[in-house]
Short mmCIF file of C-alpha atoms in Angstrom, two decimals:
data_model
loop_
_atom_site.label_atom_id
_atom_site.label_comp_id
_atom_site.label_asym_id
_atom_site.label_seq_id
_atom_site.Cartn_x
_atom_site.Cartn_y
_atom_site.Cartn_z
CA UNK A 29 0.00 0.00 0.00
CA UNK A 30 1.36 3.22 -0.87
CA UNK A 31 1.20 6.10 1.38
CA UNK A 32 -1.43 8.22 -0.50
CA UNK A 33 -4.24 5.56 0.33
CA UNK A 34 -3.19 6.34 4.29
CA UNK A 35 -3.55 9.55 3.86
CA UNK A 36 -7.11 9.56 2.02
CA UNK A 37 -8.28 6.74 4.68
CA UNK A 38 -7.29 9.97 7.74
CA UNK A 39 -8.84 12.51 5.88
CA UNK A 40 -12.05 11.03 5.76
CA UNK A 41 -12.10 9.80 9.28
CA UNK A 42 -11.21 13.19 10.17
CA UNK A 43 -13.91 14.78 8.07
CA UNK A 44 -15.99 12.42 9.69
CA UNK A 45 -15.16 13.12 13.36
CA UNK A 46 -15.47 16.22 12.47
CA UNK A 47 -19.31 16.21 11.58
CA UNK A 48 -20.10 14.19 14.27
CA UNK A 49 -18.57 16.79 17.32
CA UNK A 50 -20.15 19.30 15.12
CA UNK A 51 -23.27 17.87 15.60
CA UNK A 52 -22.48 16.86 18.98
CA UNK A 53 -22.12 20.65 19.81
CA UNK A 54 -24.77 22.39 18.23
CA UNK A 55 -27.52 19.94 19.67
CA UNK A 56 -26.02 20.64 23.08
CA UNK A 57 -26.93 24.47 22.27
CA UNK A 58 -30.59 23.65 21.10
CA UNK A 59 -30.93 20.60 23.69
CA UNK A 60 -30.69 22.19 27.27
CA UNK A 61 -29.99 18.43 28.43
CA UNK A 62 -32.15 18.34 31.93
CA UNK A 63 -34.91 17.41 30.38
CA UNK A 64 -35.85 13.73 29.54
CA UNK A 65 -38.03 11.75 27.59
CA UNK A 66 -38.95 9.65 31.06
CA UNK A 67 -39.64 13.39 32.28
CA UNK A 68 -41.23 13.98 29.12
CA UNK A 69 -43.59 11.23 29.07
CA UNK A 70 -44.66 11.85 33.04
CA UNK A 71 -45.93 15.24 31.99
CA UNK A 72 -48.09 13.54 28.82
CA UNK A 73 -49.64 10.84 31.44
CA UNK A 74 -50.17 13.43 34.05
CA UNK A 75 -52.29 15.51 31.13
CA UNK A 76 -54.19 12.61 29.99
CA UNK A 77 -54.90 11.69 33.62
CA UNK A 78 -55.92 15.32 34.42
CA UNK A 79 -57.96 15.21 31.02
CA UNK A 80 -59.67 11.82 32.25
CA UNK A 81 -60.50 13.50 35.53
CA UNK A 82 -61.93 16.69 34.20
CA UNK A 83 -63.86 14.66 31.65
CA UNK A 84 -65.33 12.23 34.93
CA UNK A 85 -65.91 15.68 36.61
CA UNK A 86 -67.69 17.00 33.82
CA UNK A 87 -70.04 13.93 33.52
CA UNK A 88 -70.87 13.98 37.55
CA UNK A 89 -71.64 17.43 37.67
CA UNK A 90 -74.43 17.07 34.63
CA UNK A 91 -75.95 13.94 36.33
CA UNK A 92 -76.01 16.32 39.58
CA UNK A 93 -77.38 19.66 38.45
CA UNK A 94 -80.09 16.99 36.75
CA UNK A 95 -80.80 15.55 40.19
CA UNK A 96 -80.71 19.07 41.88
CA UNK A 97 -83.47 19.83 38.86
CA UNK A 98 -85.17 16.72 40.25
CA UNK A 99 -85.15 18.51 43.73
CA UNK A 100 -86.64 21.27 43.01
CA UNK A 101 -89.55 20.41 40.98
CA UNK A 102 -90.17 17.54 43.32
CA UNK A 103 -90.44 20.11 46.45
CA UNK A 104 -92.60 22.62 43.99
CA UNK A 105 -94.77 20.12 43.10
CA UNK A 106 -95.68 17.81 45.99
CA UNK A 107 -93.82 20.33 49.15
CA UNK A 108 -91.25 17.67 49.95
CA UNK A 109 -88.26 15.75 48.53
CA UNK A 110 -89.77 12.39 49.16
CA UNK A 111 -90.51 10.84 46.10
CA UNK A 112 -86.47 12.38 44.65
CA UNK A 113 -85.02 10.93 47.84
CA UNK A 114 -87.12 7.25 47.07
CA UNK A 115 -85.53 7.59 43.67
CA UNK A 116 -82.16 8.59 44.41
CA UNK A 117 -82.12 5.51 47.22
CA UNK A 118 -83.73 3.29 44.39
CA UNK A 119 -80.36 4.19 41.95
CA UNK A 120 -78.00 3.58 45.16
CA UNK A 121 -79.40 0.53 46.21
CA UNK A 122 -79.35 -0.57 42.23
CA UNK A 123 -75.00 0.68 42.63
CA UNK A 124 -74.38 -1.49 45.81
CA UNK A 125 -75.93 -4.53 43.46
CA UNK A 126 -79.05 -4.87 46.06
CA UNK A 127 -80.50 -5.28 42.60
CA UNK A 128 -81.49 -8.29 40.86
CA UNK A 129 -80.65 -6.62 36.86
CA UNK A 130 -81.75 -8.00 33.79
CA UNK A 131 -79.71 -7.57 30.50
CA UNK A 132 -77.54 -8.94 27.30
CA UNK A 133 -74.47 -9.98 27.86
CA UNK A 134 -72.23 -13.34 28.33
CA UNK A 135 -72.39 -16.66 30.41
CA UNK A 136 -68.76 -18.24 30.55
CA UNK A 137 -68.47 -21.86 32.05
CA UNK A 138 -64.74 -23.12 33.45
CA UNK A 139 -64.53 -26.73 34.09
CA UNK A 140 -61.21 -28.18 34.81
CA UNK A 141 -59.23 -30.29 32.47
CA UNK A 142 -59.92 -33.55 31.82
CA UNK A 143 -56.13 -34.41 29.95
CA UNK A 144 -54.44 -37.36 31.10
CA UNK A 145 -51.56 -36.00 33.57
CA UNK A 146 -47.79 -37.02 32.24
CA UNK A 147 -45.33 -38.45 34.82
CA UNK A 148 -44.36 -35.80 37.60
CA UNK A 149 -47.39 -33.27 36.41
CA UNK A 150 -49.02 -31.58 39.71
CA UNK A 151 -52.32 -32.31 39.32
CA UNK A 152 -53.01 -28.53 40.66
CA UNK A 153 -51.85 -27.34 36.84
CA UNK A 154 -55.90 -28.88 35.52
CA UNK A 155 -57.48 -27.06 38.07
CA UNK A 156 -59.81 -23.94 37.60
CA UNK A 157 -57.95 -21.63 40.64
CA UNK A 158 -59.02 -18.90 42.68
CA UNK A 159 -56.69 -16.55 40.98
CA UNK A 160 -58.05 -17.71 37.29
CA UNK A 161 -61.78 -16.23 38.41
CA UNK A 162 -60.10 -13.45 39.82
CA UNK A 163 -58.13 -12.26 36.55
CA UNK A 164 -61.27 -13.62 34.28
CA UNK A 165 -63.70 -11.30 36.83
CA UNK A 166 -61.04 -8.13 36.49
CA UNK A 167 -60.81 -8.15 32.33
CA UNK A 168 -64.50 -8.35 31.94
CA UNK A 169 -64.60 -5.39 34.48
CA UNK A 170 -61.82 -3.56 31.69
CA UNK A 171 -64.18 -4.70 29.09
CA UNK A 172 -67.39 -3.01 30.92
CA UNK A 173 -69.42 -5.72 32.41
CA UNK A 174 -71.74 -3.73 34.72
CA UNK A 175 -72.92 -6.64 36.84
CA UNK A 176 -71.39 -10.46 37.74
CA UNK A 177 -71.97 -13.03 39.27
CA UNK A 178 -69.65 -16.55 40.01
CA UNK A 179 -72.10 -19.50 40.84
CA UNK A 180 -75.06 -16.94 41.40
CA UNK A 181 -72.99 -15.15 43.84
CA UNK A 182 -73.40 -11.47 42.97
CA UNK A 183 -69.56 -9.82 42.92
CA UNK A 184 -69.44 -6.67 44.55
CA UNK A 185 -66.53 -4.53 45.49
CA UNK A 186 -65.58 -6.35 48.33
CA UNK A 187 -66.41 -9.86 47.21
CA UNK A 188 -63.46 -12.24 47.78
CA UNK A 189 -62.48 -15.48 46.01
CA UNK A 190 -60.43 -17.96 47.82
CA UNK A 191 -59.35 -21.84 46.92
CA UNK A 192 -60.24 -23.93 49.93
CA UNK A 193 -59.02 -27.49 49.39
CA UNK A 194 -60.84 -28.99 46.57
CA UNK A 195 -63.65 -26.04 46.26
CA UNK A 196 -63.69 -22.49 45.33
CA UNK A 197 -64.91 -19.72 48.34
CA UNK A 198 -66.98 -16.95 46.73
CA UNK A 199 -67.51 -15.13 49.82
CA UNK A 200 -66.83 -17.25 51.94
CA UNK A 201 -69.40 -19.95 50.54
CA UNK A 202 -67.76 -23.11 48.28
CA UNK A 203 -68.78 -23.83 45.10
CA UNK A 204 -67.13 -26.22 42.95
CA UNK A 205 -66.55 -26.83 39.26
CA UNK A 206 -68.11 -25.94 36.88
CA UNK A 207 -67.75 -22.15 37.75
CA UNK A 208 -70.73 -20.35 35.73
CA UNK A 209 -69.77 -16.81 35.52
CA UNK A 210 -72.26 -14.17 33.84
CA UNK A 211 -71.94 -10.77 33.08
CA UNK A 212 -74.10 -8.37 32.00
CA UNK A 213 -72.45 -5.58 28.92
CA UNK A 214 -71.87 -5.19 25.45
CA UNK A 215 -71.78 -8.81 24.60
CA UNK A 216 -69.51 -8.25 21.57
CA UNK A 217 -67.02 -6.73 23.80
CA UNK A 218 -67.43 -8.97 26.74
CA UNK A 219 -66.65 -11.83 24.24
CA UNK A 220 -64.01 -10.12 22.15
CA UNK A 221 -62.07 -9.58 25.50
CA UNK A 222 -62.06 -13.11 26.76
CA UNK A 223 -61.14 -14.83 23.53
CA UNK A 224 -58.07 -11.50 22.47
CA UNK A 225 -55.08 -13.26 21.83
CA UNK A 226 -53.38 -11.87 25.10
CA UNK A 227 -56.92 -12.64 27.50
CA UNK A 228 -55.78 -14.59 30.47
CA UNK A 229 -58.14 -17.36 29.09
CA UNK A 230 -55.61 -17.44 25.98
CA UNK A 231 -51.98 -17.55 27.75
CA UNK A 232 -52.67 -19.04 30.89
CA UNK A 233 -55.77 -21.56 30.83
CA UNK A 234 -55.95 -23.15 27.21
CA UNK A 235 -53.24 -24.96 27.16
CA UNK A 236 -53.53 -26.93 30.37
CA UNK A 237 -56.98 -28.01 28.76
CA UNK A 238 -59.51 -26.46 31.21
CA UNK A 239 -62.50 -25.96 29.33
CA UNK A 240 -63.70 -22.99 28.69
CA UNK A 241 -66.76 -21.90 27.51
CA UNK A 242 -68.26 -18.75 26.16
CA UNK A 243 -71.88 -18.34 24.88
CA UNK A 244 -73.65 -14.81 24.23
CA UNK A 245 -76.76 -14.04 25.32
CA UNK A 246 -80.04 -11.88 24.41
CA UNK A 247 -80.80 -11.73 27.74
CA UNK A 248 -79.30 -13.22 30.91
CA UNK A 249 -80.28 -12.48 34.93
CA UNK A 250 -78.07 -11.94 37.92
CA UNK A 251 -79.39 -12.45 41.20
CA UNK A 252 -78.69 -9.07 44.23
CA UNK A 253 -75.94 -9.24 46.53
CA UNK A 254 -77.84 -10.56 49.37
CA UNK A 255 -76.16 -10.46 52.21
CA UNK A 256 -76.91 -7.64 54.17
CA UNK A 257 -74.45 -8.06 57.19
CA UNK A 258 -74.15 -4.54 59.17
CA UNK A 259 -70.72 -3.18 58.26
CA UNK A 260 -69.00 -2.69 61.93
CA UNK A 261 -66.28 -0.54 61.22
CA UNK A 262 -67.14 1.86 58.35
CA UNK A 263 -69.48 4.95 59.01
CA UNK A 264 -70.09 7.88 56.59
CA UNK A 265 -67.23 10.51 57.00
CA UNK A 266 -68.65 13.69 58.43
CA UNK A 267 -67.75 17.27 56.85
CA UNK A 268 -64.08 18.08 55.51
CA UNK A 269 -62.53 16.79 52.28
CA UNK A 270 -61.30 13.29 52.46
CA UNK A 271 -57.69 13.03 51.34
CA UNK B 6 8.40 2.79 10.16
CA UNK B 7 6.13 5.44 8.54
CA UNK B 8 3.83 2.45 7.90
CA UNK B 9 3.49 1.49 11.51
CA UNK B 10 2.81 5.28 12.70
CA UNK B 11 -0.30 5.59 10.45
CA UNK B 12 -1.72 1.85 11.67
CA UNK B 13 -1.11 3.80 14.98
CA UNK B 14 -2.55 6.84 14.02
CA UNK B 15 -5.50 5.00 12.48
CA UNK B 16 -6.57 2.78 15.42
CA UNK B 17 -6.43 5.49 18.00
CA UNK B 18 -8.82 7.66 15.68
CA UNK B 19 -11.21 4.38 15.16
CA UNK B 20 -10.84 3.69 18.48
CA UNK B 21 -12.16 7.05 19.67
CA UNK B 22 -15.04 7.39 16.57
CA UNK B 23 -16.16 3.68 18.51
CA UNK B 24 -16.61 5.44 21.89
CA UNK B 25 -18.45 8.34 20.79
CA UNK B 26 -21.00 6.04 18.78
CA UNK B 27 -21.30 4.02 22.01
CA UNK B 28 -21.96 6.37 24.31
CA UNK B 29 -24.59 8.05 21.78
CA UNK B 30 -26.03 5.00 21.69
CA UNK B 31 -26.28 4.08 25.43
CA UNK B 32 -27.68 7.20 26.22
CA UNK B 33 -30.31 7.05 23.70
CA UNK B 34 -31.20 3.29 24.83
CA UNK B 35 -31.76 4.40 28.39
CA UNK B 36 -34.29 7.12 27.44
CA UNK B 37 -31.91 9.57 29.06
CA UNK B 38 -31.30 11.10 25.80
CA UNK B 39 -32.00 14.99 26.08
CA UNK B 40 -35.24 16.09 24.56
CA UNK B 41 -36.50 19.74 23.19
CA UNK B 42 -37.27 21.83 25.49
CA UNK B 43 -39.54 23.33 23.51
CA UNK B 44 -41.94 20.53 23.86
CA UNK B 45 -41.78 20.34 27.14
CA UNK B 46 -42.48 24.15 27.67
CA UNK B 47 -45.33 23.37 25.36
CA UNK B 48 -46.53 20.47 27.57
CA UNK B 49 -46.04 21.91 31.06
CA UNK B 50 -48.32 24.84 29.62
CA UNK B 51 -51.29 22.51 28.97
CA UNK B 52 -50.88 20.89 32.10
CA UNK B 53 -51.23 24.25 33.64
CA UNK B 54 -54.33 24.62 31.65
CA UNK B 55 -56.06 21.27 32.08
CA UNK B 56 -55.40 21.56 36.12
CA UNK B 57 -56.78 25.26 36.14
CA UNK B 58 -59.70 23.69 34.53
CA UNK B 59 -59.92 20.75 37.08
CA UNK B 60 -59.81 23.46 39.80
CA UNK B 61 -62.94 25.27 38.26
CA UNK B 62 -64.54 21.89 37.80
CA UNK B 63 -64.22 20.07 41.01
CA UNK B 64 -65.40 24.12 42.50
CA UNK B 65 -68.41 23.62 40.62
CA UNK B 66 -68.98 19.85 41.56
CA UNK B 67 -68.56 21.35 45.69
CA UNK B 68 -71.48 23.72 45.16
CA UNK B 69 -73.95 21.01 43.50
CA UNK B 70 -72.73 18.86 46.05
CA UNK B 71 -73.39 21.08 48.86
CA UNK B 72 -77.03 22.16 47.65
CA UNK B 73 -78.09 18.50 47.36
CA UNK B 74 -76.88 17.73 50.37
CA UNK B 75 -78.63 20.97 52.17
CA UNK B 76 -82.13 20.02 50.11
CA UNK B 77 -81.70 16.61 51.59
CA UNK B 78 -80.85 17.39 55.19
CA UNK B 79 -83.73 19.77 55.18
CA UNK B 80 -85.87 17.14 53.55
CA UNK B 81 -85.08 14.89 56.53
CA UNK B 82 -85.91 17.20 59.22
CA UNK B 83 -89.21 17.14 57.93
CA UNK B 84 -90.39 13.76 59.78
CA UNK B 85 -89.84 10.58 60.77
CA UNK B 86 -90.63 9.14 57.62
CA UNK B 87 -88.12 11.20 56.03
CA UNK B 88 -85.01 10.48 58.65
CA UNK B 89 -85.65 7.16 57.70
CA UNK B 90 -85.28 7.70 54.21
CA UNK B 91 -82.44 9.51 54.77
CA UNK B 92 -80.60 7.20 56.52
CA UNK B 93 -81.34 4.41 53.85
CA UNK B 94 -80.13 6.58 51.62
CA UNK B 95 -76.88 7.02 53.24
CA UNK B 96 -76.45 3.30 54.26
CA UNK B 97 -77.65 2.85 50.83
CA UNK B 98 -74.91 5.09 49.18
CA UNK B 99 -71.70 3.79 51.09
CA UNK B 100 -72.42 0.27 49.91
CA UNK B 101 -72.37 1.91 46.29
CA UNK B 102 -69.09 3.20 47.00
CA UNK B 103 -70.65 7.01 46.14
CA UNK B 104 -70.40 8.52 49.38
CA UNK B 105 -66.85 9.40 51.46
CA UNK B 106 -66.50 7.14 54.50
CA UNK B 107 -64.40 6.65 57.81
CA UNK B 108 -63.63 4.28 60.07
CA UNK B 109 -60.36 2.49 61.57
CA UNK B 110 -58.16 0.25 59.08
CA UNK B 111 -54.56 -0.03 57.29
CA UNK B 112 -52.40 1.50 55.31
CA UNK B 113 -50.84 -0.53 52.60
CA UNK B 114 -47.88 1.39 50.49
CA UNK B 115 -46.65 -0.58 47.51
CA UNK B 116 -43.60 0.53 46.36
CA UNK B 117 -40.79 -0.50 43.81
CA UNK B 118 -38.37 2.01 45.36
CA UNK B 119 -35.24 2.00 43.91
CA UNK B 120 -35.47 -1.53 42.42
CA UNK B 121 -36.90 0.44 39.38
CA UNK B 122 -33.45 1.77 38.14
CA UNK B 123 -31.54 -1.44 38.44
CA UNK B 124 -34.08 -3.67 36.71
CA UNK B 125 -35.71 -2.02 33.15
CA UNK B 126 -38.79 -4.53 33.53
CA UNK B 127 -41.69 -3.43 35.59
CA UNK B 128 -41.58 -4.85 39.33
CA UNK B 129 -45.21 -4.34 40.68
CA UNK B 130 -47.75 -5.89 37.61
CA UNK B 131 -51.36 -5.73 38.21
CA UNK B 132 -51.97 -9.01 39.45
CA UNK B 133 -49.84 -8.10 42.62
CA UNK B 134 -53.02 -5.32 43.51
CA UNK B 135 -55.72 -7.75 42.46
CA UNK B 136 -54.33 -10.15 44.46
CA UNK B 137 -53.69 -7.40 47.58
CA UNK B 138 -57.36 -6.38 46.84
CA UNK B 139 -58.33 -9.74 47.30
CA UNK B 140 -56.78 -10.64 50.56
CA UNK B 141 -58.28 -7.03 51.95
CA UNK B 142 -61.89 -8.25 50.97
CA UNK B 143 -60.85 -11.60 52.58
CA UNK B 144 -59.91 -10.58 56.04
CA UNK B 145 -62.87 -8.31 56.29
CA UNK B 146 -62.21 -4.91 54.52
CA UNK B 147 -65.39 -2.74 54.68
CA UNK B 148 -64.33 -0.39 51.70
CA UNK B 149 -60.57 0.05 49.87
CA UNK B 150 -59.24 2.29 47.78
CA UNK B 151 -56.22 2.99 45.82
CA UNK B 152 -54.63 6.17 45.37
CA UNK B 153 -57.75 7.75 46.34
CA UNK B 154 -59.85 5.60 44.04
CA UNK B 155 -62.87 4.29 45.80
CA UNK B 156 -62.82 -0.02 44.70
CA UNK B 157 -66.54 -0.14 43.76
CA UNK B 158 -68.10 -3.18 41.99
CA UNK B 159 -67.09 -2.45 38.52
CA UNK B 160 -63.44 -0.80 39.50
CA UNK B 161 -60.87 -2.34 37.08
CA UNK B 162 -57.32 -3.08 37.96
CA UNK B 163 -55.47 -2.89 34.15
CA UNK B 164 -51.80 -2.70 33.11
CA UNK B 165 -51.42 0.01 30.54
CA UNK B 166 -47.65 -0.42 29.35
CA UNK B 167 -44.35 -0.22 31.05
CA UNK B 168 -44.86 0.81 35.08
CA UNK B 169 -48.60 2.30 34.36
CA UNK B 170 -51.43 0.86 36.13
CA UNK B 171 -54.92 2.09 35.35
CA UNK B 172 -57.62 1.71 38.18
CA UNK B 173 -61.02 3.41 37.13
CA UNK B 174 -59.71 4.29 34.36
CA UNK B 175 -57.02 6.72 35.72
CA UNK B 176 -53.66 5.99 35.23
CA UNK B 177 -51.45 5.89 38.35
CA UNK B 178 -47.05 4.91 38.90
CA UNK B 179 -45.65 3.09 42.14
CA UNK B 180 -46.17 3.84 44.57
CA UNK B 181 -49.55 2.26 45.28
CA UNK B 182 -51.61 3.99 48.11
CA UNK B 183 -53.82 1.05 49.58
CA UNK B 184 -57.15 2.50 52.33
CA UNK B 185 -58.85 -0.23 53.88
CA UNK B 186 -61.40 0.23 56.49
CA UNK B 187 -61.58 -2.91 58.83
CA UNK B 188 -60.28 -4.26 61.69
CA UNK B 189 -56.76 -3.16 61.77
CA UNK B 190 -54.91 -6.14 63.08
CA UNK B 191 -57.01 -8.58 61.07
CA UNK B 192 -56.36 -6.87 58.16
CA UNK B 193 -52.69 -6.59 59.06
CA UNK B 194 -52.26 -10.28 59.80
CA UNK B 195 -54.25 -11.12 56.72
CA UNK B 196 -51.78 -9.75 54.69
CA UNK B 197 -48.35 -10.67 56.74
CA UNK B 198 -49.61 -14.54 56.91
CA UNK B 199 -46.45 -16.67 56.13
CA UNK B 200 -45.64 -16.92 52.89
CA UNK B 201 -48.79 -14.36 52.23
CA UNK B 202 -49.60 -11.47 49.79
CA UNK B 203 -46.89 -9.04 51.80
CA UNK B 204 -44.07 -11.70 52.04
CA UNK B 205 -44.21 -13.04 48.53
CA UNK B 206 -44.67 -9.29 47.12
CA UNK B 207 -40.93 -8.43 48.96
CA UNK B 208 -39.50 -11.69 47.66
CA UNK B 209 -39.88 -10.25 44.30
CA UNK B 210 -38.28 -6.96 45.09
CA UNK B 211 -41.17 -4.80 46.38
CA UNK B 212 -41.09 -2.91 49.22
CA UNK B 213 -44.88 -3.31 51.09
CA UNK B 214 -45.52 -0.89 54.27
CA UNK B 215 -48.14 -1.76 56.56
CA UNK B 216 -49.60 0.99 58.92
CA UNK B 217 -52.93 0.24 61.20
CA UNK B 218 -54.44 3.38 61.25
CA UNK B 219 -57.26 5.02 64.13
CA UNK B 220 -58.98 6.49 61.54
CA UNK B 221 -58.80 6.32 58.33
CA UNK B 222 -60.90 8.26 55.09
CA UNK B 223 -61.65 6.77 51.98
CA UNK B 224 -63.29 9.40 49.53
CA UNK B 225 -66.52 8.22 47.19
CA UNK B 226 -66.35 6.97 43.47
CA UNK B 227 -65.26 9.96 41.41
CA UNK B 228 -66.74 8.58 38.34
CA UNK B 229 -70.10 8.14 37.00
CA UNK B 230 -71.68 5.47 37.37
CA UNK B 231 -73.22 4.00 34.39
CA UNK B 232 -75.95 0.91 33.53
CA UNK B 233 -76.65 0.76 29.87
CA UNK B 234 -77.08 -2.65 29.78
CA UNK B 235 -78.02 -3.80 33.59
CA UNK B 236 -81.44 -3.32 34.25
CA UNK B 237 -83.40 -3.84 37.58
CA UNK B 238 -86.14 -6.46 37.49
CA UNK B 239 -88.46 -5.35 39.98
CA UNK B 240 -90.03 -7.66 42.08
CA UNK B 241 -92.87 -9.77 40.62
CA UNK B 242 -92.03 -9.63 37.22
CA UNK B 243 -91.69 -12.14 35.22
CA UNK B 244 -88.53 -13.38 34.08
#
């Protein structure tokens, strides 16, 4: 090789070097540096989340100037609030799932597996668990099922679901396979969410076999939450914001 | 040797041009990199806006709050009839999650500390709160929430990407915030059973405080509730 070729082969390192601390430099003028895109992307979620809020807000304050309108004709009309308050306890009762509802939706039944178990397979692995309902209850919640029930056992928001031994506790009462769960929604999306390629009925329950299955409905009933045990602890909080 | 000087020469030029494309690269692949600050300006100005907003918002929610309440309170001084009403109401309303209560309990913070910036994966998934949830509701919990959202019947507990966790729709980072009204040991204990929801949480790297609390507040369901589908079948009518 002669020495000409070394040459070339420095310049255009050199010319390249060159561009890049060029480049280096002037984005260190335009880019201040302290701020990052982890930064960045906190400040985007914390606007969407203060969108989402302001967008709840807006909703909750048109369903209460309606129920203030409510009020006030009620108390022009008859001279009390009776038949608003009858109504309003009517709606709460119908939130705290008091309610039997009526409605279109999905009835999903898990049964567990009936494959032959290879050598050194726990047998637990065929088994419809208390964490399966829990995850299968949770995505048809994301998907908007307004009402549920396991077994007939209305869920709530304090309903628990607990393997004892050989039997599933829905509130503290067993029930055993086949788990029947119904929910009440846009049937379409109900059923769209439990078969999606990434459902927790898709990559954690096929493939050990447990049956699964998933029929949509015109019109299905859930039964009211009854139990209607005094709560012992909670009270309504008196005055003051709650933090 | 000339020759020998520009293999030198060469190498200690490559050698530096391979640094400088290495570090540019690291920094970009831990999302360090620097970003305009124009953007950001941009952003922190409609966050300014959109809380302003909020502020008006939640004023206006107070007031419509406060006259229903005083049209109901007067409503139940009328008689007995009414008290009663009222108080069914009330009862009726902290079931539903859509009224603020109080009451004794725990404090459950879930945390991923400092774990976060060793490990790039997320440590706390969604399944750890459902689970959490769960064990609450088991040992007795009265009413939860999480960062201030009320758990109501329909509450969703949903992974959104990367460390986000949604919970009534609202997206929320560690740390986690858990209210439960109960019976503070029980709930405690509930959660600290051997190889429980608290001990198998820290085995995978997060940090879970338990407080029992005196008193404890738990604010109502911020959203609105909705039943498109769900209708009540009243009594007596056929199915």
């Amino acid at each position: 090789m002669n020495r000409k070729a070394y040459i070339y082969y420095l310049f255009i390192l050199a010319a390249i070097i060159g561009f890049i601390v060029t480049v280096q430099l002037k984005s260190n003028i335009t880019y201040q540096g302290i701020i990052t895109i982890p930064k960045l992307l906190d400040l985007q979620n914390e606007i969407s989340n203060v969108e989402m809020e302001n967008k709840q807000l807006m909703e909750s304050i048109s369903e209460q100037a309606m129920r203030l309108v409510e009020y006030k004709t009620s108390v022009e009309k008859t001279g009390n609030a009776y038949g608003t308050m009858q109504n309003e306890l009517e709606k709460a009762r119908n939130y705290a799932d008091y309610y039997t509802v009526q409605g279109p939706g999905i009835i999903m039944t898990l049964n567990d597996s009936q494959q032959e178990l290879a050598e050194g397979e726990d047998i637990a692995w065929y088994l419809v668990h208390d964490i399966d309902i829990l995850e299968i209850v949770n995505e048809l919640r994301v998907a908007g099922a307004e009402a549920i029930s396991i077994n007939g056992e209305r869920v709530t928001a304090t309903t628990n679901i607990r393997c004892g031994g050989p039997t599933i506790n829905i509130d503290g009462k067993r029930h055993a396979a086949p788990f029947i769960i119904r929910a009440i929604g846009d049937p379409k999306a109900l059923e769209a969410s439990a078969l999606a390629p990434d459902s927790y009925i898709e990559l954690y329950m096929e493939y050990t076999g447990i049956q699964v299955e998933i029929q949509k409905v015109e019109k299905l009933i859930i039964n009211g939450y009854d139990n209607t045990e005094k709560m012992k602890y909670l009270r309504k909080a008196e005055g003051g914001e709650a933090s | 040797m000339k020759n020998i000087k520009y293999q030198i020469a060469v190498a200690v030029v490559c050698l530096v041009l391979g640094i400088m494309v290495s570090i540019q690269f690291r920094t970009v692949k831990q999302g360090v990199g620097p970003v305009s600050e124009y953007r950001a300006r941009e952003l922190a100005a409609q966050l300014k806006k959109v809380r302003e907003e909020n502020v008006k918002l939640q004023n206006l929610k107070n007031d419509y709050e406060s006259k229903i309440k005083e049209f109901e309170d007067t409503a139940s001084q009328g008689s007995a009839y009414a008290k009663i009403l009222k108080d069914e109401l009330d009862q009726a309303r902290i079931m539903a999650g859509i009224e603020d209560v109080e009451g004794p309990g725990i404090t459950v913070v879930v945390d991923d500390l400092k774990f976060s910036e060793k490990v790039n994966y997320p440590l706390i998934s969604y399944s750890m709160l459902l689970e959490l949830l769960n064990e609450l509701n088991a040992a007795g919990a009265e009413a939860v929430s999480i960062n201030g959202q009320r758990i109501i019947s329909t509450t969703e507990i949903r992974q959104i990407g990367g460390i986000h966790i949604n919970i009534n729709t609202v997206s929320f980072a560690p740390p986690f915030i858990f209210k439960a009204i109960g019976d503070p040991k029980t709930l405690e204990a509930a959660l600290r059973l051997r190889e429980g929801i608290a001990e198998r949480l820290e085995n995978s790297g997060v940090a879970v405080t338990i407080t029992q609390e005196q008193l404890i507040r738990i604010p109502k369901y911020n959203g609105v509730i909705e039943r498109k589908y769900a209708k009540v079948v009243k009594e007596g009518e056929s199915q």
